[in-house]
């Protein structure tokens, strides 16, 4: 009996990660290397890194995964 292949290879809907609720989304860039990472600022201003941003699609992934808009992201150096 053959099983339908589409059942095993369907695309899962992305679920938002809510572990950073209440924190401000931010991008931090190094003035020396130009490397940019995305993450969150807590109430005390401490930055918690989440992912490296190497291209625009990485930023889009960060926004989808954590349910934030690009306009909400604070850029710090």
mmCIF file of C-alpha atoms in Angstrom:
data_model
loop_
_atom_site.group_PDB
_atom_site.id
_atom_site.type_symbol
_atom_site.label_atom_id
_atom_site.label_comp_id
_atom_site.label_asym_id
_atom_site.label_seq_id
_atom_site.Cartn_x
_atom_site.Cartn_y
_atom_site.Cartn_z
ATOM 1 C CA UNK A 1 0.000 0.000 0.000
ATOM 2 C CA UNK A 2 1.459 3.378 -1.018
ATOM 3 C CA UNK A 3 1.150 6.364 1.262
ATOM 4 C CA UNK A 4 0.684 9.853 -0.007
ATOM 5 C CA UNK A 5 4.026 11.683 0.010
ATOM 6 C CA UNK A 6 2.542 15.118 0.584
ATOM 7 C CA UNK A 7 1.497 14.045 4.065
ATOM 8 C CA UNK A 8 5.114 13.722 5.186
ATOM 9 C CA UNK A 9 6.594 16.654 3.314
ATOM 10 C CA UNK A 10 4.081 19.396 3.978
ATOM 11 C CA UNK A 11 5.405 22.725 5.185
ATOM 12 C CA UNK A 12 4.791 23.346 8.851
ATOM 13 C CA UNK A 13 3.463 26.714 9.853
ATOM 14 C CA UNK A 14 6.043 28.755 11.707
ATOM 15 C CA UNK A 15 5.215 29.220 15.353
ATOM 16 C CA UNK A 16 6.206 32.406 17.122
ATOM 17 C CA UNK A 17 8.629 32.132 20.022
ATOM 18 C CA UNK A 18 7.115 33.909 23.035
ATOM 19 C CA UNK A 19 10.031 33.424 25.434
ATOM 20 C CA UNK A 20 11.069 37.072 24.927
ATOM 21 C CA UNK A 21 7.654 38.677 25.500
ATOM 22 C CA UNK A 22 7.976 41.979 27.331
ATOM 23 C CA UNK A 23 11.502 42.586 26.029
ATOM 24 C CA UNK A 24 12.399 45.112 23.314
ATOM 25 C CA UNK A 25 13.699 43.688 20.013
ATOM 26 C CA UNK A 26 17.074 45.112 18.998
ATOM 27 C CA UNK A 27 19.950 44.742 16.538
ATOM 28 C CA UNK A 28 23.476 45.268 17.740
ATOM 29 C CA UNK A 29 26.250 46.100 15.284
ATOM 30 C CA UNK A 30 29.984 46.045 15.882
ATOM 31 C CA UNK A 31 31.655 49.263 14.750
ATOM 32 C CA UNK A 32 34.916 47.335 14.225
ATOM 33 C CA UNK A 33 33.783 44.315 12.213
ATOM 34 C CA UNK A 34 30.349 45.390 10.991
ATOM 35 C CA UNK A 35 28.857 42.141 12.303
ATOM 36 C CA UNK A 36 25.186 42.490 13.245
ATOM 37 C CA UNK A 37 23.238 40.294 15.656
ATOM 38 C CA UNK A 38 19.559 40.369 16.534
ATOM 39 C CA UNK A 39 18.258 39.913 20.019
ATOM 40 C CA UNK A 40 16.334 41.514 22.835
ATOM 41 C CA UNK A 41 16.898 44.161 25.502
ATOM 42 C CA UNK A 42 15.571 43.443 28.966
ATOM 43 C CA UNK A 43 14.183 46.116 31.322
ATOM 44 C CA UNK A 44 17.695 46.774 32.679
ATOM 45 C CA UNK A 45 19.121 47.403 29.196
ATOM 46 C CA UNK A 46 21.042 44.112 29.006
ATOM 47 C CA UNK A 47 21.218 42.759 25.429
ATOM 48 C CA UNK A 48 20.570 39.057 24.871
ATOM 49 C CA UNK A 49 21.805 37.759 21.499
ATOM 50 C CA UNK A 50 19.500 35.458 19.558
ATOM 51 C CA UNK A 51 20.845 35.156 16.015
ATOM 52 C CA UNK A 52 23.492 36.439 13.615
ATOM 53 C CA UNK A 53 22.208 38.598 10.744
ATOM 54 C CA UNK A 54 24.294 38.032 7.639
ATOM 55 C CA UNK A 55 21.717 39.100 5.043
ATOM 56 C CA UNK A 56 18.265 40.672 4.763
ATOM 57 C CA UNK A 57 16.543 37.271 4.774
ATOM 58 C CA UNK A 58 18.000 36.599 8.253
ATOM 59 C CA UNK A 59 16.305 39.753 9.556
ATOM 60 C CA UNK A 60 13.025 38.670 7.944
ATOM 61 C CA UNK A 61 13.333 35.262 9.622
ATOM 62 C CA UNK A 62 13.974 36.928 13.002
ATOM 63 C CA UNK A 63 10.858 39.081 12.557
ATOM 64 C CA UNK A 64 8.665 36.098 11.634
ATOM 65 C CA UNK A 65 10.026 33.828 14.356
ATOM 66 C CA UNK A 66 9.617 36.334 17.169
ATOM 67 C CA UNK A 67 6.552 38.168 15.852
ATOM 68 C CA UNK A 68 8.111 41.628 15.580
ATOM 69 C CA UNK A 69 8.038 44.289 12.872
ATOM 70 C CA UNK A 70 11.201 45.807 11.432
ATOM 71 C CA UNK A 71 10.030 49.237 12.613
ATOM 72 C CA UNK A 72 9.985 48.011 16.231
ATOM 73 C CA UNK A 73 13.625 46.916 16.210
ATOM 74 C CA UNK A 74 16.015 49.294 17.966
ATOM 75 C CA UNK A 75 19.514 49.541 16.442
ATOM 76 C CA UNK A 76 22.347 49.810 18.983
ATOM 77 C CA UNK A 77 26.125 49.930 18.590
#
